[in-house]
Amino acid sequence: MLDDYIRQYGRRLYGLCLHLCKDREDADDLYQETWLKALQKLYTYDTDREFEPWLTQICVNTWRNALRRRRRSPFYDGFATGEEKDRFLSGVPVLYGLRGGDHGGRRHAGSDLP
C-alpha cells in the first residue's frame, strides 16, 4: 500500500522537500521523515479527503518544526546549508585538541581539577 502512495506522490513530495530545504541532503532527510510520519499517522487520515494535501501538510509541518528546533538550539548558527556549516567547522580548532580520538599527548581536562 505505501509503495503505491510513494509511486504516486513521491516525486512531487521530493520536489517540495527540495524547494523548502534548498539542500539535497536536508531534502532527503525531510522526505524520509515525512513518509515515516505519514505511515505512523496513517490511522488519522480521513479517506473522504485527498491524500496529497494531507501528506503535504505533514511535510511542511515537519520542516517548520525542524526550523524551530534549530533556532532554539544553542548551536544554531544561521548557515544556509549543512555543507556550509561543515566547511566552517572543519577550520575551527577543537578544544583540548581532542579531534577524532587523537589526544596528541595533551593532559586530560580533569587533571586540572583540585
mmCIF file of N, CA, C and O in Angstrom, residues 1-3 9 14 17-18 22 28 36 40 42 44 48 51 55 58 60 65 67 75-77 80 84 88 104 109 112:
data_model
loop_
_atom_site.group_PDB
_atom_site.id
_atom_site.type_symbol
_atom_site.label_atom_id
_atom_site.label_comp_id
_atom_site.label_asym_id
_atom_site.label_seq_id
_atom_site.Cartn_x
_atom_site.Cartn_y
_atom_site.Cartn_z
ATOM 1 N N MET A 1 0.821 -1.200 0.000
ATOM 2 C CA MET A 1 0.000 0.000 0.000
ATOM 3 C C MET A 1 0.869 1.270 0.000
ATOM 4 O O MET A 1 0.635 2.168 -0.782
ATOM 5 N N LEU A 2 1.862 1.322 0.887
ATOM 6 C CA LEU A 2 2.731 2.502 0.949
ATOM 7 C C LEU A 2 3.483 2.679 -0.362
ATOM 8 O O LEU A 2 3.681 3.812 -0.816
ATOM 9 N N ASP A 3 3.878 1.568 -0.972
ATOM 10 C CA ASP A 3 4.583 1.641 -2.260
ATOM 11 C C ASP A 3 3.746 2.360 -3.308
ATOM 12 O O ASP A 3 4.274 3.141 -4.104
ATOM 13 N N TYR A 9 2.934 9.832 -5.317
ATOM 14 C CA TYR A 9 3.178 11.164 -4.759
ATOM 15 C C TYR A 9 4.646 11.464 -4.469
ATOM 16 O O TYR A 9 4.991 12.587 -4.095
ATOM 17 N N TYR A 14 9.116 15.007 -3.090
ATOM 18 C CA TYR A 14 10.553 15.292 -3.067
ATOM 19 C C TYR A 14 10.837 16.684 -3.644
ATOM 20 O O TYR A 14 11.699 17.402 -3.139
ATOM 21 N N CYS A 17 10.206 19.057 -0.916
ATOM 22 C CA CYS A 17 11.301 18.994 0.061
ATOM 23 C C CYS A 17 12.508 19.799 -0.425
ATOM 24 O O CYS A 17 13.111 20.543 0.344
ATOM 25 N N LEU A 18 12.850 19.648 -1.706
ATOM 26 C CA LEU A 18 13.967 20.418 -2.266
ATOM 27 C C LEU A 18 13.680 21.911 -2.236
ATOM 28 O O LEU A 18 14.557 22.722 -1.938
ATOM 29 N N LYS A 22 16.329 23.659 0.085
ATOM 30 C CA LYS A 22 17.372 24.252 -0.763
ATOM 31 C C LYS A 22 18.696 23.478 -0.694
ATOM 32 O O LYS A 22 19.722 23.964 -1.121
ATOM 33 N N ASP A 28 16.560 15.162 1.451
ATOM 34 C CA ASP A 28 16.468 13.704 1.618
ATOM 35 C C ASP A 28 15.955 13.356 3.014
ATOM 36 O O ASP A 28 15.092 12.491 3.170
ATOM 37 N N LEU A 36 7.845 8.613 6.987
ATOM 38 C CA LEU A 36 7.754 7.898 8.261
ATOM 39 C C LEU A 36 6.589 8.416 9.105
ATOM 40 O O LEU A 36 5.825 7.634 9.669
ATOM 41 N N GLN A 40 3.210 6.484 10.295
ATOM 42 C CA GLN A 40 2.853 6.413 11.709
ATOM 43 C C GLN A 40 1.464 6.982 11.977
ATOM 44 O O GLN A 40 0.774 6.535 12.892
ATOM 45 N N LEU A 42 -1.040 7.240 9.657
ATOM 46 C CA LEU A 42 -1.986 6.848 8.603
ATOM 47 C C LEU A 42 -3.384 6.598 9.163
ATOM 48 O O LEU A 42 -4.373 6.858 8.490
ATOM 49 N N THR A 44 -4.929 8.340 11.170
ATOM 50 C CA THR A 44 -5.651 9.607 11.331
ATOM 51 C C THR A 44 -6.119 10.187 10.001
ATOM 52 O O THR A 44 -6.879 11.149 9.990
ATOM 53 N N ASP A 48 -12.089 10.332 3.155
ATOM 54 C CA ASP A 48 -13.023 11.142 2.371
ATOM 55 C C ASP A 48 -12.337 12.354 1.753
ATOM 56 O O ASP A 48 -12.940 13.067 0.959
ATOM 57 N N PHE A 51 -5.413 12.637 -0.461
ATOM 58 C CA PHE A 51 -4.226 12.222 0.267
ATOM 59 C C PHE A 51 -3.101 13.245 0.153
ATOM 60 O O PHE A 51 -2.403 13.532 1.131
ATOM 61 N N LEU A 55 -0.551 14.758 3.047
ATOM 62 C CA LEU A 55 0.879 14.457 3.023
ATOM 63 C C LEU A 55 1.707 15.745 2.959
ATOM 64 O O LEU A 55 2.713 15.884 3.651
ATOM 65 N N ILE A 58 1.911 17.367 6.346
ATOM 66 C CA ILE A 58 2.878 16.679 7.204
ATOM 67 C C ILE A 58 4.282 17.162 6.874
ATOM 68 O O ILE A 58 5.087 17.451 7.767
ATOM 69 N N VAL A 60 5.304 20.023 5.393
ATOM 70 C CA VAL A 60 5.509 21.430 5.763
ATOM 71 C C VAL A 60 5.629 21.574 7.282
ATOM 72 O O VAL A 60 6.504 22.294 7.780
ATOM 73 N N ASN A 65 8.856 22.540 12.113
ATOM 74 C CA ASN A 65 9.310 22.094 13.428
ATOM 75 C C ASN A 65 10.825 21.973 13.473
ATOM 76 O O ASN A 65 11.453 22.300 14.484
ATOM 77 N N LEU A 67 12.930 23.744 11.715
ATOM 78 C CA LEU A 67 13.449 25.114 11.784
ATOM 79 C C LEU A 67 13.357 25.673 13.198
ATOM 80 O O LEU A 67 14.280 26.320 13.688
ATOM 81 N N PHE A 75 23.307 25.833 19.484
ATOM 82 C CA PHE A 75 24.305 25.680 18.433
ATOM 83 C C PHE A 75 23.839 26.235 17.098
ATOM 84 O O PHE A 75 24.510 26.087 16.101
ATOM 85 N N TYR A 76 22.643 26.864 17.073
ATOM 86 C CA TYR A 76 22.147 27.437 15.821
ATOM 87 C C TYR A 76 23.121 28.492 15.336
ATOM 88 O O TYR A 76 23.549 29.352 16.074
ATOM 89 N N ASP A 77 23.452 28.425 14.083
ATOM 90 C CA ASP A 77 24.463 29.327 13.561
ATOM 91 C C ASP A 77 24.021 30.086 12.323
ATOM 92 O O ASP A 77 24.756 30.897 11.810
ATOM 93 N N ALA A 80 23.368 28.550 5.759
ATOM 94 C CA ALA A 80 22.350 28.238 4.764
ATOM 95 C C ALA A 80 22.206 26.733 4.557
ATOM 96 O O ALA A 80 21.105 26.241 4.336
ATOM 97 N N GLU A 84 27.759 24.062 4.262
ATOM 98 C CA GLU A 84 28.396 25.345 4.609
ATOM 99 C C GLU A 84 28.858 25.316 6.064
ATOM 100 O O GLU A 84 29.970 25.734 6.389
ATOM 101 N N PHE A 88 32.814 25.374 7.524
ATOM 102 C CA PHE A 88 33.240 26.333 8.534
ATOM 103 C C PHE A 88 33.818 25.619 9.750
ATOM 104 O O PHE A 88 34.902 25.956 10.224
ATOM 105 N N GLY A 104 47.084 13.686 21.154
ATOM 106 C CA GLY A 104 48.327 14.415 20.922
ATOM 107 C C GLY A 104 49.160 14.645 22.166
ATOM 108 O O GLY A 104 49.862 15.636 22.265
ATOM 109 N N ALA A 109 41.454 17.053 30.592
ATOM 110 C CA ALA A 109 40.901 18.257 31.206
ATOM 111 C C ALA A 109 40.663 18.069 32.697
ATOM 112 O O ALA A 109 40.797 19.001 33.476
ATOM 113 N N ASP A 112 43.244 19.077 35.624
ATOM 114 C CA ASP A 112 43.383 20.449 36.115
ATOM 115 C C ASP A 112 42.527 20.709 37.349
ATOM 116 O O ASP A 112 42.670 21.728 37.993
#
